[in-house]
Amino acid sequence: MFSSAYLAGLGAGAGLIIAIGAQNAFVLRQGLRRHHVGAVVLVCILADISLILLGVAGMGLAVQLHPGLLQWLRYAGAAFLAAYGVLALWRAWRGESGLQPAGNGMHSRGHIVLACLGFTLLNPHVYLDTVVLLGSLSTHYDGDGRWAFAAGASTASLLWFLSLGYGARVLLPVFRNPVAWRVFDVAVAAFMITLAVLLVA
């Protein structure tokens, strides 16, 4: 029972976390720049695991009973994504996203952590996916089985963000070309602005 619940949680968590999203794009960008990668990965993992545990503990029902909170998060998240999309366009226009040395025009760890928290916690879908959906799926198991499911989902989060943040260096030869960074920033901008519009619509 324990192993089957753990594997089910691992599969469900991976299916939800690995989907392309604003948070993943941000982690990838920080990984490519090798800028506060550890802090970004840690914030993403801790936030994800906290939300998973809340869902398994029964907070999914509370989220469903307070649609006003998700509505507020929807508009706040849309504004945040749109602003980040515009900044990405500005970086692409000015060509500011290359692999610069640390301290050369880069943001502090505090700014990066706040941005990471914004991508994580201002996205209403993260609550629907981790708190509501994973919380609901965990109810198929009794007692320790529910926490085994949570452990599996948490493992998926841990492995994914470590791989994304630290595995990005494999792409570094491509991104030594400033044109690649401009293309990447334009793609990120289009993605973020599209997500913002979809959240509002």
PDB file of N, CA and C in Angstrom, residues 143-188:
ATOM      1  N   GLY A 143      -5.075   6.617   6.000  1.00  0.00           N
ATOM      2  CA  GLY A 143      -4.007   6.713   6.999  1.00  0.00           C
ATOM      3  C   GLY A 143      -2.669   7.106   6.427  1.00  0.00           C
ATOM      4  N   ASP A 144      -1.668   6.249   6.673  1.00  0.00           N
ATOM      5  CA  ASP A 144      -0.313   6.535   6.224  1.00  0.00           C
ATOM      6  C   ASP A 144      -0.203   6.583   4.703  1.00  0.00           C
ATOM      7  N   GLY A 145      -1.138   5.940   4.013  1.00  0.00           N
ATOM      8  CA  GLY A 145      -1.118   5.952   2.553  1.00  0.00           C
ATOM      9  C   GLY A 145      -1.232   7.364   1.990  1.00  0.00           C
ATOM     10  N   ARG A 146      -2.018   8.206   2.643  1.00  0.00           N
ATOM     11  CA  ARG A 146      -2.171   9.601   2.181  1.00  0.00           C
ATOM     12  C   ARG A 146      -0.845  10.341   2.280  1.00  0.00           C
ATOM     13  N   TRP A 147      -0.111  10.091   3.362  1.00  0.00           N
ATOM     14  CA  TRP A 147       1.170  10.782   3.537  1.00  0.00           C
ATOM     15  C   TRP A 147       2.243  10.178   2.642  1.00  0.00           C
ATOM     16  N   ALA A 148       2.097   8.905   2.288  1.00  0.00           N
ATOM     17  CA  ALA A 148       3.002   8.305   1.305  1.00  0.00           C
ATOM     18  C   ALA A 148       2.771   8.956  -0.060  1.00  0.00           C
ATOM     19  N   PHE A 149       1.497   9.209  -0.378  1.00  0.00           N
ATOM     20  CA  PHE A 149       1.152   9.903  -1.623  1.00  0.00           C
ATOM     21  C   PHE A 149       1.783  11.296  -1.619  1.00  0.00           C
ATOM     22  N   ALA A 150       1.671  12.002  -0.485  1.00  0.00           N
ATOM     23  CA  ALA A 150       2.266  13.340  -0.362  1.00  0.00           C
ATOM     24  C   ALA A 150       3.777  13.276  -0.520  1.00  0.00           C
ATOM     25  N   ALA A 151       4.396  12.241   0.046  1.00  0.00           N
ATOM     26  CA  ALA A 151       5.847  12.086  -0.070  1.00  0.00           C
ATOM     27  C   ALA A 151       6.253  11.868  -1.524  1.00  0.00           C
ATOM     28  N   GLY A 152       5.467  11.090  -2.261  1.00  0.00           N
ATOM     29  CA  GLY A 152       5.755  10.866  -3.680  1.00  0.00           C
ATOM     30  C   GLY A 152       5.647  12.150  -4.484  1.00  0.00           C
ATOM     31  N   ALA A 153       4.574  12.918  -4.249  1.00  0.00           N
ATOM     32  CA  ALA A 153       4.388  14.187  -4.962  1.00  0.00           C
ATOM     33  C   ALA A 153       5.500  15.169  -4.605  1.00  0.00           C
ATOM     34  N   SER A 154       5.907  15.177  -3.343  1.00  0.00           N
ATOM     35  CA  SER A 154       6.986  16.070  -2.897  1.00  0.00           C
ATOM     36  C   SER A 154       8.317  15.676  -3.531  1.00  0.00           C
ATOM     37  N   THR A 155       8.544  14.381  -3.683  1.00  0.00           N
ATOM     38  CA  THR A 155       9.765  13.907  -4.344  1.00  0.00           C
ATOM     39  C   THR A 155       9.815  14.366  -5.792  1.00  0.00           C
ATOM     40  N   ALA A 156       8.662  14.321  -6.461  1.00  0.00           N
ATOM     41  CA  ALA A 156       8.602  14.786  -7.848  1.00  0.00           C
ATOM     42  C   ALA A 156       8.991  16.261  -7.934  1.00  0.00           C
ATOM     43  N   SER A 157       8.499  17.054  -7.006  1.00  0.00           N
ATOM     44  CA  SER A 157       8.834  18.482  -6.978  1.00  0.00           C
ATOM     45  C   SER A 157      10.325  18.688  -6.745  1.00  0.00           C
ATOM     46  N   LEU A 158      10.869  17.971  -5.774  1.00  0.00           N
ATOM     47  CA  LEU A 158      12.288  18.070  -5.444  1.00  0.00           C
ATOM     48  C   LEU A 158      13.164  17.739  -6.656  1.00  0.00           C
ATOM     49  N   LEU A 159      12.884  16.616  -7.304  1.00  0.00           N
ATOM     50  CA  LEU A 159      13.690  16.176  -8.445  1.00  0.00           C
ATOM     51  C   LEU A 159      13.560  17.129  -9.628  1.00  0.00           C
ATOM     52  N   TRP A 160      12.343  17.612  -9.860  1.00  0.00           N
ATOM     53  CA  TRP A 160      12.120  18.477 -11.017  1.00  0.00           C
ATOM     54  C   TRP A 160      12.856  19.808 -10.887  1.00  0.00           C
ATOM     55  N   PHE A 161      12.694  20.473  -9.771  1.00  0.00           N
ATOM     56  CA  PHE A 161      13.300  21.796  -9.635  1.00  0.00           C
ATOM     57  C   PHE A 161      14.821  21.719  -9.540  1.00  0.00           C
ATOM     58  N   LEU A 162      15.350  20.675  -8.920  1.00  0.00           N
ATOM     59  CA  LEU A 162      16.802  20.490  -8.926  1.00  0.00           C
ATOM     60  C   LEU A 162      17.311  20.266 -10.349  1.00  0.00           C
ATOM     61  N   SER A 163      16.601  19.446 -11.112  1.00  0.00           N
ATOM     62  CA  SER A 163      17.002  19.163 -12.497  1.00  0.00           C
ATOM     63  C   SER A 163      16.905  20.409 -13.372  1.00  0.00           C
ATOM     64  N   LEU A 164      15.818  21.153 -13.212  1.00  0.00           N
ATOM     65  CA  LEU A 164      15.605  22.342 -14.046  1.00  0.00           C
ATOM     66  C   LEU A 164      16.613  23.438 -13.716  1.00  0.00           C
ATOM     67  N   GLY A 165      16.798  23.693 -12.423  1.00  0.00           N
ATOM     68  CA  GLY A 165      17.696  24.771 -12.027  1.00  0.00           C
ATOM     69  C   GLY A 165      19.151  24.484 -12.334  1.00  0.00           C
ATOM     70  N   TYR A 166      19.603  23.285 -11.976  1.00  0.00           N
ATOM     71  CA  TYR A 166      21.019  22.953 -12.143  1.00  0.00           C
ATOM     72  C   TYR A 166      21.323  22.272 -13.476  1.00  0.00           C
ATOM     73  N   GLY A 167      20.291  21.721 -14.121  1.00  0.00           N
ATOM     74  CA  GLY A 167      20.500  21.092 -15.431  1.00  0.00           C
ATOM     75  C   GLY A 167      20.524  22.095 -16.568  1.00  0.00           C
ATOM     76  N   ALA A 168      20.098  23.340 -16.290  1.00  0.00           N
ATOM     77  CA  ALA A 168      20.069  24.368 -17.333  1.00  0.00           C
ATOM     78  C   ALA A 168      21.455  24.631 -17.904  1.00  0.00           C
ATOM     79  N   ARG A 169      22.497  24.326 -17.116  1.00  0.00           N
ATOM     80  CA  ARG A 169      23.864  24.607 -17.578  1.00  0.00           C
ATOM     81  C   ARG A 169      24.220  23.814 -18.837  1.00  0.00           C
ATOM     82  N   VAL A 170      23.477  22.738 -19.110  1.00  0.00           N
ATOM     83  CA  VAL A 170      23.709  21.966 -20.337  1.00  0.00           C
ATOM     84  C   VAL A 170      23.481  22.846 -21.567  1.00  0.00           C
ATOM     85  N   LEU A 171      22.573  23.822 -21.436  1.00  0.00           N
ATOM     86  CA  LEU A 171      22.244  24.709 -22.557  1.00  0.00           C
ATOM     87  C   LEU A 171      23.148  25.932 -22.650  1.00  0.00           C
ATOM     88  N   LEU A 172      24.103  26.068 -21.724  1.00  0.00           N
ATOM     89  CA  LEU A 172      24.941  27.267 -21.689  1.00  0.00           C
ATOM     90  C   LEU A 172      25.682  27.552 -22.990  1.00  0.00           C
ATOM     91  N   PRO A 173      26.224  26.536 -23.703  1.00  0.00           N
ATOM     92  CA  PRO A 173      26.903  26.862 -24.961  1.00  0.00           C
ATOM     93  C   PRO A 173      26.003  27.600 -25.949  1.00  0.00           C
ATOM     94  N   VAL A 174      24.733  27.231 -25.987  1.00  0.00           N
ATOM     95  CA  VAL A 174      23.793  27.915 -26.885  1.00  0.00           C
ATOM     96  C   VAL A 174      23.585  29.356 -26.442  1.00  0.00           C
ATOM     97  N   PHE A 175      23.464  29.565 -25.134  1.00  0.00           N
ATOM     98  CA  PHE A 175      23.117  30.887 -24.628  1.00  0.00           C
ATOM     99  C   PHE A 175      24.328  31.791 -24.407  1.00  0.00           C
ATOM    100  N   ARG A 176      25.488  31.363 -24.890  1.00  0.00           N
ATOM    101  CA  ARG A 176      26.619  32.289 -24.920  1.00  0.00           C
ATOM    102  C   ARG A 176      26.458  33.280 -26.077  1.00  0.00           C
ATOM    103  N   ASN A 177      25.555  32.970 -26.956  1.00  0.00           N
ATOM    104  CA  ASN A 177      25.239  33.866 -28.075  1.00  0.00           C
ATOM    105  C   ASN A 177      24.157  34.849 -27.627  1.00  0.00           C
ATOM    106  N   PRO A 178      24.412  36.167 -27.660  1.00  0.00           N
ATOM    107  CA  PRO A 178      23.416  37.162 -27.222  1.00  0.00           C
ATOM    108  C   PRO A 178      22.088  37.063 -27.977  1.00  0.00           C
ATOM    109  N   VAL A 179      22.137  36.614 -29.231  1.00  0.00           N
ATOM    110  CA  VAL A 179      20.900  36.490 -30.021  1.00  0.00           C
ATOM    111  C   VAL A 179      19.986  35.431 -29.405  1.00  0.00           C
ATOM    112  N   ALA A 180      20.579  34.349 -28.890  1.00  0.00           N
ATOM    113  CA  ALA A 180      19.784  33.294 -28.260  1.00  0.00           C
ATOM    114  C   ALA A 180      19.033  33.854 -27.058  1.00  0.00           C
ATOM    115  N   TRP A 181      19.693  34.745 -26.285  1.00  0.00           N
ATOM    116  CA  TRP A 181      19.027  35.353 -25.133  1.00  0.00           C
ATOM    117  C   TRP A 181      17.872  36.241 -25.570  1.00  0.00           C
ATOM    118  N   ARG A 182      18.048  36.962 -26.671  1.00  0.00           N
ATOM    119  CA  ARG A 182      16.958  37.816 -27.158  1.00  0.00           C
ATOM    120  C   ARG A 182      15.769  36.970 -27.591  1.00  0.00           C
ATOM    121  N   VAL A 183      16.043  35.882 -28.275  1.00  0.00           N
ATOM    122  CA  VAL A 183      14.961  34.980 -28.692  1.00  0.00           C
ATOM    123  C   VAL A 183      14.263  34.400 -27.469  1.00  0.00           C
ATOM    124  N   PHE A 184      15.056  33.988 -26.482  1.00  0.00           N
ATOM    125  CA  PHE A 184      14.502  33.410 -25.257  1.00  0.00           C
ATOM    126  C   PHE A 184      13.613  34.429 -24.541  1.00  0.00           C
ATOM    127  N   ASP A 185      14.091  35.682 -24.411  1.00  0.00           N
ATOM    128  CA  ASP A 185      13.310  36.705 -23.715  1.00  0.00           C
ATOM    129  C   ASP A 185      12.023  37.051 -24.468  1.00  0.00           C
ATOM    130  N   VAL A 186      12.082  37.062 -25.789  1.00  0.00           N
ATOM    131  CA  VAL A 186      10.862  37.315 -26.572  1.00  0.00           C
ATOM    132  C   VAL A 186       9.865  36.183 -26.351  1.00  0.00           C
ATOM    133  N   ALA A 187      10.361  34.940 -26.347  1.00  0.00           N
ATOM    134  CA  ALA A 187       9.480  33.791 -26.111  1.00  0.00           C
ATOM    135  C   ALA A 187       8.880  33.845 -24.712  1.00  0.00           C
ATOM    136  N   VAL A 188       9.707  34.187 -23.706  1.00  0.00           N
ATOM    137  CA  VAL A 188       9.216  34.310 -22.328  1.00  0.00           C
ATOM    138  C   VAL A 188       8.166  35.413 -22.239  1.00  0.00           C
TER     139      VAL A 188
END
